[in-house]
Amino acid sequence: MARNEDFDLPDLSGRRVAVPGGTGGVGEGVVRGYLAAGADVVVPTRSQERADEFRRLLGDAAGDRLHLVVHDYTTFAGAEQFAQEMTTRLGGVDAVVAPIGGWWAGKRLWEMDEADWNDAFVELATTHVAVMRAFVPRLADGGSYALVVGESASFPVPASGLVSMEQAALLMMSQVLHAELEGDRRAFALVLGPVRTRLAAGEADWIGADQVGAVATALTAAPEFTGRTVHLHDASDAEKALELIRTGG
C-alpha cells in the first residue's frame, strides 16, 4: 500500500483539522495525510487506552501535531463539547473530515427490528449530523467540511438496505450544506469504493486509505473546489482526482 510520503501533498502548515472517526481504517489514512501535510490534527477516541494504541500504530507519524482527545462525540451535546474543546485548544477549526461509519448486513428491510433501525440508521446519522452542526459554525473563513461515505449511498445493497439509506441521506446532507453555506465556507463529499486498510488487505486495484487522505488534503488546499461529490471507486480514480485538483480542473 502506498504511504503518504509517496504523494505530492500540499503544505497545510498551521491548518487545524478535526477527524472524527480517525482511528478507523479509512480514518487512519486521512490522519496520516494531514499530519504529513503539516496540519494539526485532532482525533477523538473513546478511551485513553484507545488513544495510546492509535499513537503507537501511527509510529513516527504521531508527532506533537497529533492531538488525541478522549471524547464521545456521538450525541449533539458530546459533539458540541468536542468542537468547543478543539476551538479552545487550537484557537479555531480550518477543516473537518468525517470518515464516521459502520456496516450492517443480513436482513431485508421488512425483516429489520427497531434495534437494527437505531443501530444502522439512527445512531450513525445522528452522529454525522451532531458533528456537522457543532463544527460548521466554527469553521474559519474558507474552511471546509468533508463527508466520507461509501458507494452504497448511490446504489441499493440487498440485505444491507439500512446502510444504503443512511449513506444516501448523508450524501444529501452534504449537498444541502453546500447550498446553505453560500460560498464563504466549503462542503464536499468523498464517495468511496472498497478501501484497502490495515483491517482489510483487499485487492490491488482497491483505493488505499492513504489515497483517501491524499485526496482529502488536496481538496482542503484548493479553495476553488466546493460542492463537489468526488467518486473514488478504485485506485485509478484517486490518481485522476488528484491530478484534476492539482490542475484546477
Short mmCIF file of C-alpha atoms in Angstrom, two decimals:
data_model
loop_
_atom_site.label_atom_id
_atom_site.label_comp_id
_atom_site.label_asym_id
_atom_site.label_seq_id
_atom_site.Cartn_x
_atom_site.Cartn_y
_atom_site.Cartn_z
CA MET A 1 0.00 0.00 0.00
CA ALA A 2 1.27 3.46 -0.86
CA ARG A 3 2.19 5.67 2.05
CA ASN A 4 1.66 9.40 2.35
CA GLU A 5 5.27 10.17 1.57
CA ASP A 6 4.62 8.72 -1.91
CA PHE A 7 2.16 11.54 -2.70
CA ASP A 8 2.79 15.17 -3.54
CA LEU A 9 0.88 16.58 -0.59
CA PRO A 10 0.06 20.28 -0.20
CA ASP A 11 1.55 22.39 2.56
CA LEU A 12 -1.11 22.67 5.24
CA SER A 13 1.15 24.00 7.98
CA GLY A 14 -0.87 25.88 10.56
CA ARG A 15 -4.20 24.37 9.48
CA ARG A 16 -6.32 22.86 12.25
CA VAL A 17 -8.18 19.73 11.20
CA ALA A 18 -10.69 17.56 13.06
CA VAL A 19 -11.05 13.91 12.02
CA PRO A 20 -13.89 12.24 13.95
CA GLY A 21 -13.68 8.56 13.04
CA GLY A 22 -9.95 8.99 12.57
CA THR A 23 -8.97 5.83 14.44
CA GLY A 24 -10.72 3.58 11.90
CA GLY A 25 -9.08 2.02 8.86
CA VAL A 26 -10.04 4.79 6.43
CA GLY A 27 -9.63 7.44 9.11
CA GLU A 28 -6.05 6.37 9.73
CA GLY A 29 -5.18 7.20 6.12
CA VAL A 30 -6.83 10.60 6.48
CA VAL A 31 -4.98 11.36 9.71
CA ARG A 32 -1.65 10.30 8.21
CA GLY A 33 -2.28 12.51 5.18
CA TYR A 34 -2.95 15.67 7.15
CA LEU A 35 -0.06 15.07 9.53
CA ALA A 36 2.30 14.54 6.56
CA ALA A 37 0.97 17.78 5.04
CA GLY A 38 1.91 19.71 8.19
CA ALA A 39 -1.52 20.24 9.77
CA ASP A 40 -2.51 19.98 13.41
CA VAL A 41 -4.92 17.04 13.61
CA VAL A 42 -7.44 16.44 16.37
CA VAL A 43 -8.84 12.90 16.70
CA PRO A 44 -11.41 11.89 19.31
CA THR A 45 -11.22 8.45 20.91
CA ARG A 46 -13.46 6.61 23.34
CA SER A 47 -10.73 5.89 25.91
CA GLN A 48 -7.16 6.74 26.84
CA GLU A 49 -6.20 3.15 26.08
CA ARG A 50 -7.50 3.54 22.52
CA ALA A 51 -5.67 6.85 22.19
CA ASP A 52 -2.40 5.26 23.30
CA GLU A 53 -2.94 2.35 20.92
CA PHE A 54 -3.58 4.67 17.98
CA ARG A 55 -0.48 6.74 18.72
CA ARG A 56 1.60 3.55 18.76
CA LEU A 57 0.01 2.48 15.48
CA LEU A 58 0.96 5.74 13.78
CA GLY A 59 4.55 5.42 14.99
CA ASP A 60 6.86 8.18 13.80
CA ALA A 61 3.95 9.99 12.10
CA ALA A 62 2.42 10.74 15.52
CA GLY A 63 4.34 13.85 16.48
CA ASP A 64 3.27 16.82 18.57
CA ARG A 65 0.77 17.95 15.90
CA LEU A 66 -1.43 14.93 16.65
CA HIS A 67 -3.97 15.79 19.34
CA LEU A 68 -5.85 12.79 20.72
CA VAL A 69 -8.90 13.73 22.77
CA VAL A 70 -10.85 11.26 24.88
CA HIS A 71 -14.39 12.22 23.99
CA ASP A 72 -17.74 10.74 22.99
CA TYR A 73 -18.82 12.85 20.01
CA THR A 74 -21.82 10.70 19.02
CA THR A 75 -24.51 12.91 20.60
CA PHE A 76 -25.42 16.55 20.00
CA ALA A 77 -24.08 17.52 23.42
CA GLY A 78 -20.94 15.42 23.06
CA ALA A 79 -20.12 16.78 19.59
CA GLU A 80 -20.66 20.34 20.83
CA GLN A 81 -18.26 19.77 23.72
CA PHE A 82 -15.70 18.20 21.41
CA ALA A 83 -15.85 21.12 18.97
CA GLN A 84 -15.58 23.64 21.81
CA GLU A 85 -12.60 21.83 23.29
CA MET A 86 -10.79 21.83 19.93
CA THR A 87 -11.53 25.51 19.40
CA THR A 88 -10.25 26.37 22.86
CA ARG A 89 -7.13 24.26 22.49
CA LEU A 90 -6.08 25.32 18.98
CA GLY A 91 -7.89 28.63 18.55
CA GLY A 92 -10.16 27.54 15.71
CA VAL A 93 -11.03 24.96 13.08
CA ASP A 94 -9.99 25.08 9.42
CA ALA A 95 -11.23 21.72 8.17
CA VAL A 96 -13.25 18.70 9.21
CA VAL A 97 -13.06 15.29 7.56
CA ALA A 98 -15.68 12.84 8.79
CA PRO A 99 -14.99 9.17 7.93
CA ILE A 100 -17.54 8.07 10.52
CA GLY A 101 -19.16 4.80 9.60
CA GLY A 102 -20.12 1.24 10.23
CA TRP A 103 -21.67 -1.69 8.44
CA TRP A 104 -24.86 -3.67 8.88
CA ALA A 105 -25.96 -6.71 6.94
CA GLY A 106 -28.07 -9.83 6.98
CA LYS A 107 -31.70 -8.72 6.78
CA ARG A 108 -34.12 -7.49 4.20
CA LEU A 109 -35.87 -4.23 5.00
CA TRP A 110 -39.08 -5.80 6.24
CA GLU A 111 -37.12 -8.17 8.49
CA MET A 112 -35.36 -5.44 10.49
CA ASP A 113 -36.43 -4.64 14.02
CA GLU A 114 -36.26 -1.42 16.00
CA ALA A 115 -32.77 -2.20 17.31
CA ASP A 116 -31.49 -2.67 13.75
CA TRP A 117 -33.04 0.64 12.70
CA ASN A 118 -31.48 2.50 15.59
CA ASP A 119 -28.05 0.89 15.20
CA ALA A 120 -27.67 1.07 11.42
CA PHE A 121 -29.52 4.29 10.62
CA VAL A 122 -30.49 6.50 13.54
CA GLU A 123 -27.29 6.36 15.60
CA LEU A 124 -24.88 6.76 12.68
CA ALA A 125 -26.92 9.52 11.02
CA THR A 126 -27.27 11.31 14.36
CA THR A 127 -23.51 11.20 14.92
CA HIS A 128 -22.83 12.75 11.50
CA VAL A 129 -25.44 15.46 11.99
CA ALA A 130 -24.22 16.19 15.53
CA VAL A 131 -20.63 16.64 14.32
CA MET A 132 -21.69 18.78 11.35
CA ARG A 133 -23.85 21.16 13.40
CA ALA A 134 -21.15 21.52 16.07
CA PHE A 135 -18.26 22.26 13.71
CA VAL A 136 -19.68 24.15 10.72
CA PRO A 137 -20.45 27.36 12.69
CA ARG A 138 -16.87 27.26 14.00
CA LEU A 139 -15.14 26.83 10.63
CA ALA A 140 -12.76 29.63 9.72
CA ASP A 141 -13.44 31.64 6.57
CA GLY A 142 -12.65 29.42 3.61
CA GLY A 143 -12.79 26.36 5.85
CA SER A 144 -14.07 23.04 4.59
CA TYR A 145 -16.25 20.16 5.71
CA ALA A 146 -15.68 16.81 4.01
CA LEU A 147 -18.14 13.95 4.40
CA VAL A 148 -16.84 10.44 3.69
CA VAL A 149 -19.38 7.79 2.67
CA GLY A 150 -19.38 4.54 0.73
CA GLU A 151 -20.73 3.80 -2.73
CA SER A 152 -23.76 2.20 -1.11
CA ALA A 153 -25.03 5.80 -0.91
CA SER A 154 -25.66 5.60 -4.65
CA PHE A 155 -26.99 2.10 -5.23
CA PRO A 156 -29.03 -0.46 -3.27
CA VAL A 157 -27.23 -3.25 -1.44
CA PRO A 158 -29.65 -6.14 -0.77
CA ALA A 159 -29.68 -7.23 2.87
CA SER A 160 -27.80 -4.03 3.78
CA GLY A 161 -30.51 -1.59 2.83
CA LEU A 162 -30.32 0.42 6.04
CA VAL A 163 -26.71 1.28 5.25
CA SER A 164 -27.64 2.41 1.72
CA MET A 165 -30.46 4.54 3.13
CA GLU A 166 -28.29 6.12 5.81
CA GLN A 167 -25.42 6.86 3.43
CA ALA A 168 -27.80 8.36 0.84
CA ALA A 169 -29.29 10.64 3.49
CA LEU A 170 -25.83 11.83 4.49
CA LEU A 171 -24.86 12.49 0.89
CA MET A 172 -27.91 14.75 0.58
CA MET A 173 -26.87 16.43 3.84
CA SER A 174 -23.57 17.36 2.18
CA GLN A 175 -25.36 18.82 -0.83
CA VAL A 176 -27.74 20.85 1.33
CA LEU A 177 -24.81 22.04 3.43
CA HIS A 178 -23.04 23.29 0.31
CA ALA A 179 -26.16 25.17 -0.80
CA GLU A 180 -26.66 26.77 2.61
CA LEU A 181 -23.05 27.82 3.13
CA GLU A 182 -23.28 30.09 0.05
CA GLY A 183 -19.56 30.07 -0.67
CA ASP A 184 -17.95 31.51 2.47
CA ARG A 185 -17.05 28.02 3.64
CA ARG A 186 -16.89 24.81 1.65
CA ALA A 187 -18.51 21.39 1.76
CA PHE A 188 -17.79 18.34 -0.32
CA ALA A 189 -18.24 14.58 -0.19
CA LEU A 190 -15.93 11.66 -0.90
CA VAL A 191 -17.80 8.57 -2.09
CA LEU A 192 -15.57 5.52 -1.73
CA GLY A 193 -15.48 2.11 -3.32
CA PRO A 194 -13.72 -0.75 -1.49
CA VAL A 195 -10.76 0.53 0.52
CA ARG A 196 -7.51 -1.19 1.44
CA THR A 197 -6.74 -0.54 5.09
CA ARG A 198 -4.83 -2.14 7.93
CA LEU A 199 -8.08 -4.01 8.65
CA ALA A 200 -8.75 -5.20 5.07
CA ALA A 201 -5.93 -6.09 2.68
CA GLY A 202 -8.35 -6.10 -0.28
CA GLU A 203 -7.41 -6.24 -3.95
CA ALA A 204 -4.59 -4.44 -5.73
CA ASP A 205 -6.95 -2.08 -7.56
CA TRP A 206 -8.89 -1.04 -4.45
CA ILE A 207 -8.35 2.53 -3.34
CA GLY A 208 -5.86 2.80 -0.48
CA ALA A 209 -6.66 4.57 2.77
CA ASP A 210 -3.64 6.83 2.21
CA GLN A 211 -5.01 7.76 -1.22
CA VAL A 212 -8.20 8.89 0.51
CA GLY A 213 -6.04 11.03 2.78
CA ALA A 214 -4.17 12.49 -0.18
CA VAL A 215 -7.39 13.47 -1.96
CA ALA A 216 -8.82 15.00 1.22
CA THR A 217 -5.72 17.13 1.82
CA ALA A 218 -5.69 18.27 -1.81
CA LEU A 219 -9.32 19.39 -1.57
CA THR A 220 -8.63 21.26 1.66
CA ALA A 221 -5.83 23.17 -0.08
CA ALA A 222 -7.89 24.01 -3.20
CA PRO A 223 -10.28 26.91 -2.41
CA GLU A 224 -11.90 26.73 -5.84
CA PHE A 225 -13.25 23.26 -5.13
CA THR A 226 -16.57 23.25 -3.33
CA GLY A 227 -19.83 21.40 -3.55
CA ARG A 228 -18.14 18.51 -5.30
CA THR A 229 -19.08 14.89 -4.86
CA VAL A 230 -15.84 13.06 -5.61
CA HIS A 231 -16.34 9.42 -6.55
CA LEU A 232 -13.34 7.23 -5.80
CA HIS A 233 -14.30 3.76 -6.97
CA ASP A 234 -10.73 2.46 -7.20
CA ALA A 235 -7.08 3.45 -7.07
CA SER A 236 -7.07 4.88 -10.59
CA ASP A 237 -9.97 7.18 -9.70
CA ALA A 238 -7.92 8.57 -6.82
CA GLU A 239 -5.00 9.28 -9.14
CA LYS A 240 -7.30 11.04 -11.61
CA ALA A 241 -8.92 13.07 -8.83
CA LEU A 242 -5.54 14.23 -7.52
CA GLU A 243 -4.48 15.33 -10.99
CA LEU A 244 -7.78 17.16 -11.53
CA ILE A 245 -7.49 19.02 -8.24
CA ARG A 246 -3.88 19.97 -8.80
CA THR A 247 -4.57 21.34 -12.27
CA GLY A 248 -7.70 23.19 -11.12
CA GLY A 249 -9.96 21.17 -13.43
#
